[in-house]
Every structure is written in C-alpha cells, then in structure tokens.
Tab-separated table of C-alpha atoms and ligand atoms in Angstrom:
chain	number	residue	atom	x	y	z
A	1	LYS	CA	216.091	65.293	225.871
A	2	GLY	CA	214.372	62.095	227.028
A	3	LYS	CA	211.504	62.818	224.529
A	4	ARG	CA	208.804	60.324	224.773
A	5	VAL	CA	207.732	58.808	221.428
A	6	GLU	CA	204.544	57.070	222.347
A	7	SER	CA	202.247	56.200	225.297
A	8	VAL	CA	199.288	53.910	225.816
A	9	PHE	CA	197.288	56.985	226.888
A	10	TRP	CA	197.677	58.806	223.532
A	11	SER	CA	195.029	58.920	220.834
A	12	ASP	CA	195.856	57.323	217.472
A	13	GLY	CA	198.187	59.564	215.524
A	14	VAL	CA	199.561	61.593	218.339
A	15	ALA	CA	202.900	59.626	218.324
A	16	GLY	CA	203.237	60.398	214.584
A	17	LEU	CA	202.944	64.094	214.981
A	18	HIS	CA	205.891	66.369	214.221
A	19	PRO	CA	205.136	69.512	216.266
A	20	TYR	CA	206.579	72.967	215.160
A	21	VAL	CA	209.701	73.918	217.102
A	22	PRO	CA	209.676	77.711	217.605
A	23	GLY	CA	212.933	79.784	217.912
A	24	GLU	CA	214.038	79.872	221.527
A	25	GLN	CA	213.100	82.570	224.092
A	26	PRO	CA	216.063	82.259	226.495
A	27	GLN	CA	216.089	84.535	229.692
A	28	ILE	CA	219.682	85.572	229.164
A	29	ALA	CA	220.835	89.133	230.077
A	30	ASN	CA	222.460	91.206	227.234
A	31	LEU	CA	221.551	88.687	224.543
A	32	VAL	CA	221.046	90.083	220.974
A	33	LYS	CA	217.912	88.235	220.074
A	34	LEU	CA	217.442	88.090	216.249
A	35	ASN	CA	215.988	84.752	216.007
A	36	THR	CA	212.180	85.010	215.948
A	37	ASN	CA	211.395	87.992	214.018
A	38	GLU	CA	209.914	90.032	216.574
A	39	ASN	CA	209.815	93.900	216.362
A	40	PRO	CA	212.700	95.336	218.319
A	41	PHE	CA	210.683	98.252	219.397
A	42	PRO	CA	208.051	98.151	222.353
A	43	PRO	CA	204.382	98.663	221.595
A	44	SER	CA	202.876	102.050	221.304
A	45	GLU	CA	202.343	104.072	224.391
A	46	GLN	CA	198.604	104.226	223.549
A	47	VAL	CA	198.657	100.422	223.444
A	48	LEU	CA	200.179	100.179	227.061
A	49	ALA	CA	197.497	102.712	228.271
A	50	ALA	CA	194.621	100.580	226.586
A	51	ILE	CA	196.117	97.470	228.250
A	52	ALA	CA	196.114	99.261	231.733
A	53	ALA	CA	192.476	100.347	231.220
A	54	ALA	CA	191.395	96.927	230.022
A	55	ALA	CA	192.867	95.357	233.221
A	56	GLN	CA	190.511	97.491	235.143
A	57	SER	CA	187.452	96.693	232.926
A	58	GLY	CA	186.031	93.698	234.883
A	59	LEU	CA	188.357	90.710	234.220
A	60	GLN	CA	185.814	88.517	236.226
A	61	ARG	CA	183.597	88.723	233.081
A	62	TYR	CA	184.246	86.750	229.889
A	63	PRO	CA	185.486	88.897	227.017
A	64	ASP	CA	183.251	89.693	223.995
A	65	PRO	CA	183.291	86.316	222.149
A	66	GLN	CA	182.996	88.010	218.752
A	67	SER	CA	185.765	90.753	219.527
A	68	ALA	CA	183.222	93.237	217.783
A	69	ASP	CA	185.304	96.442	218.483
A	70	LEU	CA	188.417	94.809	216.958
A	71	LEU	CA	186.487	93.581	214.057
A	72	GLN	CA	185.243	96.939	213.445
A	73	ALA	CA	188.616	98.570	213.874
A	74	LEU	CA	190.083	96.022	211.236
A	75	ALA	CA	187.308	96.456	208.798
A	76	THR	CA	187.583	100.157	208.913
A	77	TYR	CA	191.402	100.137	208.601
A	78	HIS	CA	191.158	97.630	205.545
A	79	GLY	CA	188.093	99.276	203.944
A	80	LEU	CA	186.017	96.041	204.499
A	81	GLU	CA	182.830	95.010	206.461
A	82	ASN	CA	182.930	93.307	209.894
A	83	GLY	CA	181.775	90.142	208.119
A	84	ASN	CA	185.083	90.149	206.161
A	85	VAL	CA	187.227	89.900	209.326
A	86	PHE	CA	188.174	87.069	211.642
A	87	VAL	CA	190.478	87.328	214.590
A	88	GLY	CA	192.302	84.632	216.495
A	89	ASN	CA	194.933	83.913	219.186
A	90	GLY	CA	197.907	84.664	216.946
A	91	SER	CA	198.024	84.139	213.352
A	92	ASP	CA	199.221	80.641	213.974
A	93	GLU	CA	195.626	79.822	215.471
A	94	VAL	CA	193.978	81.509	212.403
A	95	LEU	CA	195.976	79.387	210.083
A	96	ALA	CA	195.115	76.225	212.007
A	97	HIS	CA	191.338	77.153	211.683
A	98	ALA	CA	191.746	77.899	208.122
A	99	PHE	CA	193.392	74.561	207.468
A	100	ARG	CA	190.555	72.763	209.276
A	101	ALA	CA	187.800	74.773	207.613
A	102	PHE	CA	189.086	74.760	203.895
A	103	TYR	CA	191.611	71.926	203.406
A	104	VAL	CA	190.379	68.738	204.857
A	105	LYS	CA	189.408	67.273	201.540
A	106	GLN	CA	190.414	64.131	199.489
A	107	LYS	CA	192.916	66.166	197.660
A	108	PRO	CA	196.327	67.645	198.567
A	109	LEU	CA	197.060	71.204	199.537
A	110	LEU	CA	199.620	73.078	197.364
A	111	MET	CA	202.426	75.090	199.096
A	112	PRO	CA	206.008	76.142	198.390
A	113	ASP	CA	208.641	73.575	199.312
A	114	ILE	CA	210.461	76.101	201.470
A	115	SER	CA	207.996	78.148	203.494
A	116	TYR	CA	206.520	78.572	206.978
A	117	SER	CA	206.976	75.114	208.419
A	118	PHE	CA	203.844	75.252	210.508
A	119	TYR	CA	201.883	74.583	207.264
A	120	GLY	CA	203.074	71.089	207.182
A	121	VAL	CA	202.459	70.626	210.943
A	122	TYR	CA	198.917	71.720	210.710
A	123	ALA	CA	198.370	69.511	207.665
A	124	ALA	CA	199.651	66.522	209.512
A	125	LEU	CA	197.530	67.313	212.430
A	126	PHE	CA	194.425	67.540	210.370
A	127	GLY	CA	195.244	64.660	207.993
A	128	ILE	CA	195.784	66.871	205.115
A	129	GLN	CA	198.014	65.668	202.322
A	130	CYS	CA	200.535	68.340	201.029
A	131	GLN	CA	201.836	68.866	197.391
A	132	THR	CA	204.936	71.170	197.406
A	133	VAL	CA	206.001	73.299	194.629
A	134	ALA	CA	209.757	73.863	194.510
A	135	LEU	CA	210.940	77.455	194.733
A	136	SER	CA	212.878	78.479	191.696
A	137	ALA	CA	216.706	78.347	191.744
A	138	ASN	CA	216.982	81.727	193.153
A	139	LEU	CA	214.547	80.719	196.028
A	140	VAL	CA	211.438	82.594	194.800
A	141	VAL	CA	207.922	81.573	194.327
A	142	ASP	CA	207.319	81.197	190.600
A	143	VAL	CA	203.520	81.329	190.155
A	144	ASN	CA	204.025	79.737	186.588
A	145	ASP	CA	204.781	76.401	188.441
A	146	TYR	CA	201.376	76.682	190.098
A	147	LEU	CA	199.533	77.658	187.071
A	148	ALA	CA	200.744	74.436	185.428
A	149	ILE	CA	198.890	72.334	187.990
A	150	ASP	CA	195.307	71.246	187.315
A	151	ALA	CA	193.181	73.264	189.664
A	152	SER	CA	190.614	70.578	190.048
A	153	SER	CA	193.307	68.318	191.528
A	154	VAL	CA	194.017	70.274	194.684
A	155	ALA	CA	192.136	71.130	198.054
A	156	GLY	CA	193.590	74.638	197.910
A	157	VAL	CA	196.778	76.763	197.952
A	158	VAL	CA	198.810	78.388	200.732
A	159	ILE	CA	201.414	81.007	199.971
A	160	ALA	CA	203.346	83.273	202.327
A	161	ASN	CA	203.866	86.703	200.711
A	162	PRO	CA	206.481	87.786	201.587
A	163	ASN	CA	207.706	84.177	201.942
A	164	ALA	CA	209.356	82.800	205.017
A	165	PRO	CA	212.164	82.218	205.845
A	166	THR	CA	213.395	83.603	202.517
A	167	GLY	CA	211.933	86.975	203.008
A	168	VAL	CA	211.182	87.454	199.290
A	169	ALA	CA	207.849	88.814	197.924
A	170	ILE	CA	206.010	88.267	194.825
A	171	SER	CA	203.792	90.820	192.946
A	172	LEU	CA	200.026	91.298	193.412
A	173	ALA	CA	199.582	90.474	189.693
A	174	ASP	CA	201.174	87.088	190.272
A	175	ILE	CA	198.890	86.503	193.278
A	176	GLU	CA	195.767	87.419	191.019
A	177	ARG	CA	196.872	84.906	188.491
A	178	VAL	CA	196.928	82.195	191.215
A	179	LEU	CA	193.503	83.383	192.486
A	180	GLN	CA	192.047	83.124	188.965
A	181	HIS	CA	193.415	79.791	188.162
A	182	PHE	CA	192.355	78.258	191.451
A	183	GLY	CA	188.918	79.837	191.564
A	184	ASN	CA	187.147	76.976	193.190
A	185	VAL	CA	189.342	76.567	196.274
A	186	ALA	CA	190.429	78.744	199.058
A	187	VAL	CA	193.750	80.450	198.267
A	188	LEU	CA	195.357	81.497	201.618
A	189	ILE	CA	198.009	84.451	201.419
A	190	ASP	CA	199.864	84.525	204.674
A	191	GLU	CA	201.017	88.127	204.942
A	192	ALA	CA	202.707	88.039	208.415
A	193	TYR	CA	205.555	90.363	207.119
A	194	VAL	CA	203.624	92.260	204.360
A	195	ASP	CA	203.881	95.673	206.197
A	196	PHE	CA	207.662	95.704	205.782
A	197	GLY	CA	207.588	95.943	202.058
A	198	ALA	CA	205.050	93.745	200.113
A	199	GLU	CA	201.753	94.798	198.613
A	200	SER	CA	198.838	93.249	200.527
A	201	ALA	CA	196.292	91.073	198.588
A	202	CYS	CA	193.574	92.578	200.730
A	203	LYS	CA	192.538	94.992	197.915
A	204	LEU	CA	191.570	91.841	195.858
A	205	ILE	CA	189.076	90.489	198.428
A	206	ALA	CA	186.006	92.129	196.800
A	207	LYS	CA	186.861	90.526	193.521
A	208	TYR	CA	187.905	87.021	194.715
A	209	PRO	CA	185.694	85.086	197.037
A	210	ASN	CA	188.439	82.393	197.375
A	211	LEU	CA	190.951	84.679	198.817
A	212	LEU	CA	191.789	84.546	202.432
A	213	VAL	CA	194.426	87.062	203.594
A	214	VAL	CA	196.057	86.253	207.114
A	215	GLN	CA	197.941	88.833	208.966
A	216	THR	CA	199.425	89.314	212.447
A	217	LEU	CA	200.065	91.933	215.058
A	218	SER	CA	203.242	90.100	216.328
A	219	LYS	CA	205.490	91.764	213.825
A	220	SER	CA	204.829	95.212	212.553
A	221	ARG	CA	202.602	96.042	215.598
A	222	SER	CA	205.136	94.874	218.191
A	223	LEU	CA	202.654	92.670	220.069
A	224	ALA	CA	204.164	89.042	219.689
A	225	GLY	CA	203.684	88.725	223.406
A	226	LEU	CA	199.801	89.202	223.242
A	227	ARG	CA	199.147	86.664	220.435
A	228	ILE	CA	196.684	88.454	218.022
A	229	GLY	CA	196.237	87.448	214.442
A	230	PHE	CA	193.426	88.044	211.816
A	231	ALA	CA	192.108	86.977	208.566
A	232	LEU	CA	190.273	89.067	205.871
A	233	GLY	CA	188.222	87.379	203.244
A	234	SER	CA	184.723	86.868	201.732
A	235	ALA	CA	181.818	86.524	204.192
A	236	GLU	CA	181.814	82.766	202.855
A	237	LEU	CA	185.328	82.024	204.071
A	238	ILE	CA	184.921	84.222	207.263
A	239	ASP	CA	181.763	82.093	208.145
A	240	GLY	CA	183.716	78.971	207.792
A	241	LEU	CA	186.413	80.059	210.033
A	242	VAL	CA	183.782	81.178	212.694
A	243	ARG	CA	182.164	77.751	212.512
A	244	VAL	CA	185.524	76.110	213.208
A	245	LYS	CA	186.487	78.651	215.843
A	246	ASP	CA	183.134	78.374	217.716
A	247	SER	CA	183.443	74.540	217.791
A	248	PHE	CA	187.074	74.963	219.427
A	249	ASN	CA	187.171	78.101	221.654
A	250	SER	CA	184.552	80.797	222.019
A	251	TYR	CA	187.048	83.385	223.545
A	252	PRO	CA	190.238	83.139	221.747
A	253	LEU	CA	191.019	86.777	222.435
A	254	ASP	CA	191.023	87.908	225.946
A	255	LYS	CA	189.836	91.583	226.923
A	256	ILE	CA	193.420	92.823	227.189
A	257	ALA	CA	194.367	91.680	223.745
A	258	GLN	CA	191.174	93.043	222.195
A	259	ALA	CA	191.741	96.423	223.580
A	260	ALA	CA	195.436	96.570	222.772
A	261	ALA	CA	194.844	95.465	219.140
A	262	VAL	CA	192.162	98.226	218.785
A	263	ALA	CA	194.705	100.907	220.146
A	264	ALA	CA	197.464	99.425	217.858
A	265	PHE	CA	195.404	100.168	214.819
A	266	ALA	CA	194.518	103.686	216.040
A	267	ASP	CA	198.169	104.696	216.418
A	268	GLN	CA	199.114	104.815	212.761
A	269	ALA	CA	201.928	107.341	213.319
A	270	TYR	CA	203.846	105.004	215.825
A	271	PHE	CA	203.307	102.028	213.554
A	272	GLU	CA	204.867	103.934	210.667
A	273	GLN	CA	207.790	105.190	212.670
A	274	CYS	CA	208.703	101.683	213.885
A	275	ARG	CA	208.250	100.163	210.404
A	276	ASP	CA	210.310	102.681	208.762
A	277	ALA	CA	213.111	102.235	211.224
A	278	VAL	CA	213.099	98.587	210.720
A	279	VAL	CA	213.164	98.892	206.849
A	280	SER	CA	215.901	101.432	206.834
A	281	GLU	CA	218.033	99.149	209.436
A	282	ARG	CA	217.354	96.234	207.100
A	283	GLU	CA	219.114	98.042	204.260
A	284	VAL	CA	222.042	98.823	206.629
A	285	VAL	CA	222.323	95.192	207.656
A	286	THR	CA	221.942	93.961	204.099
A	287	ALA	CA	224.866	96.236	202.802
A	288	ALA	CA	227.015	95.247	205.915
A	289	LEU	CA	226.448	91.557	205.242
A	290	GLN	CA	227.204	91.825	201.500
A	291	ALA	CA	230.331	93.630	202.370
A	292	ARG	CA	231.484	90.720	204.392
A	293	GLY	CA	230.936	88.078	201.713
A	294	PHE	CA	227.320	87.175	202.301
A	295	THR	CA	224.743	86.681	199.583
A	296	VAL	CA	221.585	88.349	200.849
A	297	LEU	CA	218.164	87.663	199.337
A	298	PRO	CA	216.104	90.787	198.591
A	299	SER	CA	214.065	91.108	201.582
A	300	ALA	CA	210.466	92.579	201.864
A	301	THR	CA	210.308	91.598	205.693
A	302	ASN	CA	211.813	92.402	209.044
A	303	PHE	CA	214.509	89.849	208.521
A	304	VAL	CA	217.163	88.921	205.964
A	305	PHE	CA	218.095	85.412	204.819
A	306	ALA	CA	221.795	85.393	204.035
A	307	SER	CA	224.455	82.860	203.188
A	308	HIS	CA	228.254	83.120	203.344
A	309	ARG	CA	230.340	81.820	200.520
A	310	GLU	CA	232.932	80.286	202.862
A	311	HIS	CA	231.131	79.353	206.173
A	312	LYS	CA	228.496	76.587	206.815
A	313	GLY	CA	225.258	78.057	208.163
A	314	ARG	CA	225.347	75.926	211.270
A	315	ASP	CA	228.982	76.969	212.167
A	316	LEU	CA	227.984	80.583	211.932
A	317	LEU	CA	224.914	79.948	213.907
A	318	ALA	CA	226.982	78.459	216.770
A	319	ALA	CA	229.745	81.096	216.480
A	320	LEU	CA	227.270	83.896	216.768
A	321	ARG	CA	225.497	82.121	219.708
A	322	GLU	CA	228.956	81.939	221.558
A	323	ARG	CA	228.972	85.732	221.150
A	324	ALA	CA	225.403	86.025	222.672
A	325	VAL	CA	223.828	86.787	219.168
A	326	LEU	CA	220.871	84.545	218.461
A	327	VAL	CA	219.784	84.042	214.822
A	328	ARG	CA	217.959	81.080	213.086
A	329	GLN	CA	219.129	78.475	210.712
A	330	PHE	CA	217.236	75.589	209.275
A	331	GLU	CA	218.922	72.274	208.616
A	332	LYS	CA	216.994	71.751	205.530
A	333	PRO	CA	217.920	70.971	201.875
A	334	ARG	CA	218.816	74.019	199.778
A	335	ILE	CA	218.687	76.402	202.808
A	336	ALA	CA	220.957	74.898	205.383
A	337	ASP	CA	223.727	77.366	204.699
A	338	PHE	CA	221.514	80.536	205.141
A	339	LEU	CA	220.931	82.356	208.468
A	340	ARG	CA	217.675	84.034	209.082
A	341	ILE	CA	218.453	87.264	210.922
A	342	SER	CA	215.753	89.391	212.371
A	343	ILE	CA	216.352	93.158	211.971
A	344	GLY	CA	216.924	94.608	215.472
A	345	THR	CA	217.587	98.125	216.808
A	346	ALA	CA	220.561	100.006	215.344
A	347	ALA	CA	222.620	98.945	218.391
A	348	GLN	CA	221.628	95.178	218.029
A	349	ASN	CA	222.516	95.234	214.479
A	350	GLN	CA	225.830	96.737	215.173
A	351	ALA	CA	226.454	93.942	217.743
A	352	LEU	CA	225.608	91.412	215.100
A	353	ILE	CA	228.050	92.888	212.574
A	354	ALA	CA	230.722	93.227	215.237
A	355	ALA	CA	230.247	89.490	216.097
A	356	LEU	CA	230.566	88.620	212.493
A	357	ASP	CA	233.784	90.651	212.073
A	358	ASP	CA	235.166	88.735	215.051
A	359	ILE	CA	234.237	85.420	213.531
A	360	LEU	CA	235.310	86.063	210.003
A	361	ALA	CA	238.588	87.715	211.025
B	1	PMP	N1	203.101	83.165	209.377
B	1	PMP	C1	204.458	83.201	209.200
B	1	PMP	C2	205.090	83.311	207.864
B	1	PMP	C3	205.381	83.406	210.385
B	1	PMP	O1	206.640	83.494	210.051
B	1	PMP	C4	204.758	83.536	211.561
B	1	PMP	C5	205.638	83.778	212.830
B	1	PMP	N2	206.304	82.637	213.283
B	1	PMP	C6	203.422	83.303	211.666
B	1	PMP	C7	202.634	83.112	210.589
B	1	PMP	C8	202.661	83.241	213.025
B	1	PMP	O2	202.707	84.466	213.704
B	1	PMP	P1	201.816	84.698	215.059
B	1	PMP	O3	201.274	83.442	215.476
B	1	PMP	O4	202.569	85.288	216.072
B	1	PMP	O5	200.781	85.765	214.605
C-alpha cells in the first residue's frame, strides 16, 4: 500500500509504532456487516430527538468541558457520585488516558496474551512494557495465573471482561481476587461488552480504590458513530484521568454526543429490547454454527468466536467476503482459525448462515 516506514520529519519512536487496524467500514450496498461488533439496531428515537435538539442548542459555543449532565446521568444509573465518573471520546480514548495516567512506571503492565489488541498499541505509544499471561487451553482468563505473580513487580493489570475477541466472561468473584492481590496498582476492567451477559465489576468500586471499570456506548447503546466511552472508579483514579484529559483535550465530547448519551441512559426500555434481541439471536447463531461443524466459545457478548474443524479461518473469511458477508479473523497464534462474528439482525444472521451453507456444501 506504499506505506511509509520513516520520515526525517517524524519524532523519535513514530517509525516504530504499530498502529491499531480497525475492522473495515466499506461503503458497499447490501453488505452483511458483522465485522466490528456494532449494534445492528439504530439508536433510540429519544436519542435521535436529543441529537436534533442539541443541534439547535448553539453550536457556536464550546460544549461543557466537564460533561456535567452526562456525569450525573452515569453516576445515577450506576449508583455512584459524579466524582466517580469520567467520560471520553469513545472508550478507546478513555483507555489511552488510563494507560497514561496509571501505567507509565518502571514495571510491566499485566494483560492476557489474547485480548483487545489496542492495549499493546497504547503501551507502545506510552513506552509501557507489557507482560502477557496466556489464556488457558480453552481460551479463558484463569485468574490463578495472575495471583501467582508478585504484585509488587507490576505497574498494573488490564483485563477485558468479557474478553475480546474470545467473548468469554469471568466471574465477579475472580475479578475480586485480582483486585485484592493487586491492591497497590490500578486494575482496569474493560467492560465494552458487559451488558450482553457478564456481571459488571462496578458494584465493587466502593470497596476497591484500585478498580477502574471502562464501558462504552458503542455496543449495547447503538452509538458507535458518536464515540462515547466512560470510566467508573474511585475519586483518586478519576482525578488522575481528568489531569491527563485536561492536558490533552478539554472538550473530548461535543454537545451532540453529551446530549445523546444522556438520552440513551434515560431510555432503559429500548436498551433492554435491543440487548435481549441480540442475546437471543446470539443463541440462534451459536446453535446454527454448531450444527455446521463449528466450535463456538461460550459468548457473553454481541459476537461469537468460532472455529471450524475442517476449514482455515482465513479461507472462511475470504469465502464469506466473496458472498458479501464481512466478519473478522486475526492472523495470530492460537486464534488464526477462529472467526469473530458480530451478531446482526435476524435477517443478517440468516444471510451469514446461508453463505456458510453455500461455502460448506
Ligand atoms: N474495548 C474493547 C474490548 C473493544 O472491543 C472495543 C471496540 N473495538 C473498545 C474497547 C473500544 O470501543 P469504543 O472506542 O468504540 O468505545
């Protein structure tokens, strides 16, 4: 692709970065897009109304730099104080600020060997060393492997729960053991997919000042296009994040995003309706894949991670693409033969299964 690998104009280290590569967003009609774990349903009507109203609210003025209304909505929703909430431009940005605020230390950051690949990208950007802990043979986070590590030897711990791209969740009891063992460092639990089937660690915040829970409105709230993420944690951790954020961008959330996010949390009924539809479709897709020779990991998310006993992951990816079905596959050790398939509408999922029937025939 004619990619430039270095330039005299670049700062030290820029040539050595390995930027995250997001799933593609092609503008192709009739594409069955199951590659980036978006919600297949549009945002709530109330959110769309709030966006229209926000557009009339004087966009010539800067937005509230604190996003106070949104902090209040999130605090109320989660039974916390405003000082326990931080918001950012997508949870990716919240993660970046957290890495900068808590993990730039002379010790490595612990994380699973197979997880959200942006963690390694941020670590490299900020000069953080990573220490990976292998998932167990069945691709699950085994917290015993973390408890066996000397807590004073690490800068912190990052775990996605449910994990990505595997989709498997661990229990709150396991998370609590990690929080206790690593009591003197920040433990970040990335809950991007938690609403689809895992238990949130947010109820442990009052007890563990080292716990930072990160969530997003991109998945269960159908707002990937607006870029809204947030973190919940002790005032100590939130203050650290605010210091970093205010040294980077005072206004990460625009007026439209702030208003839309408040409205999204106000429409609980629509949220539950979409979530329930995704969860029940996930079970339909899982059964259909199993019936066609796939092994499907137990998913607590809006996607499934599945491998076929006879076909290579990359071949299936390409064959599905030829049939206008987009999924994701990671050319990495242990998971190269898995497809990560986002759960779509019933019609999209049927198109996926029909394409697989054609491929496997
Ligand atoms: N964490 C995980 C585990 C994810 O899969 C994603 C989505 N790619 C994110 C965080 C970031 O989501 P967003 O920036 O849209 O909030």
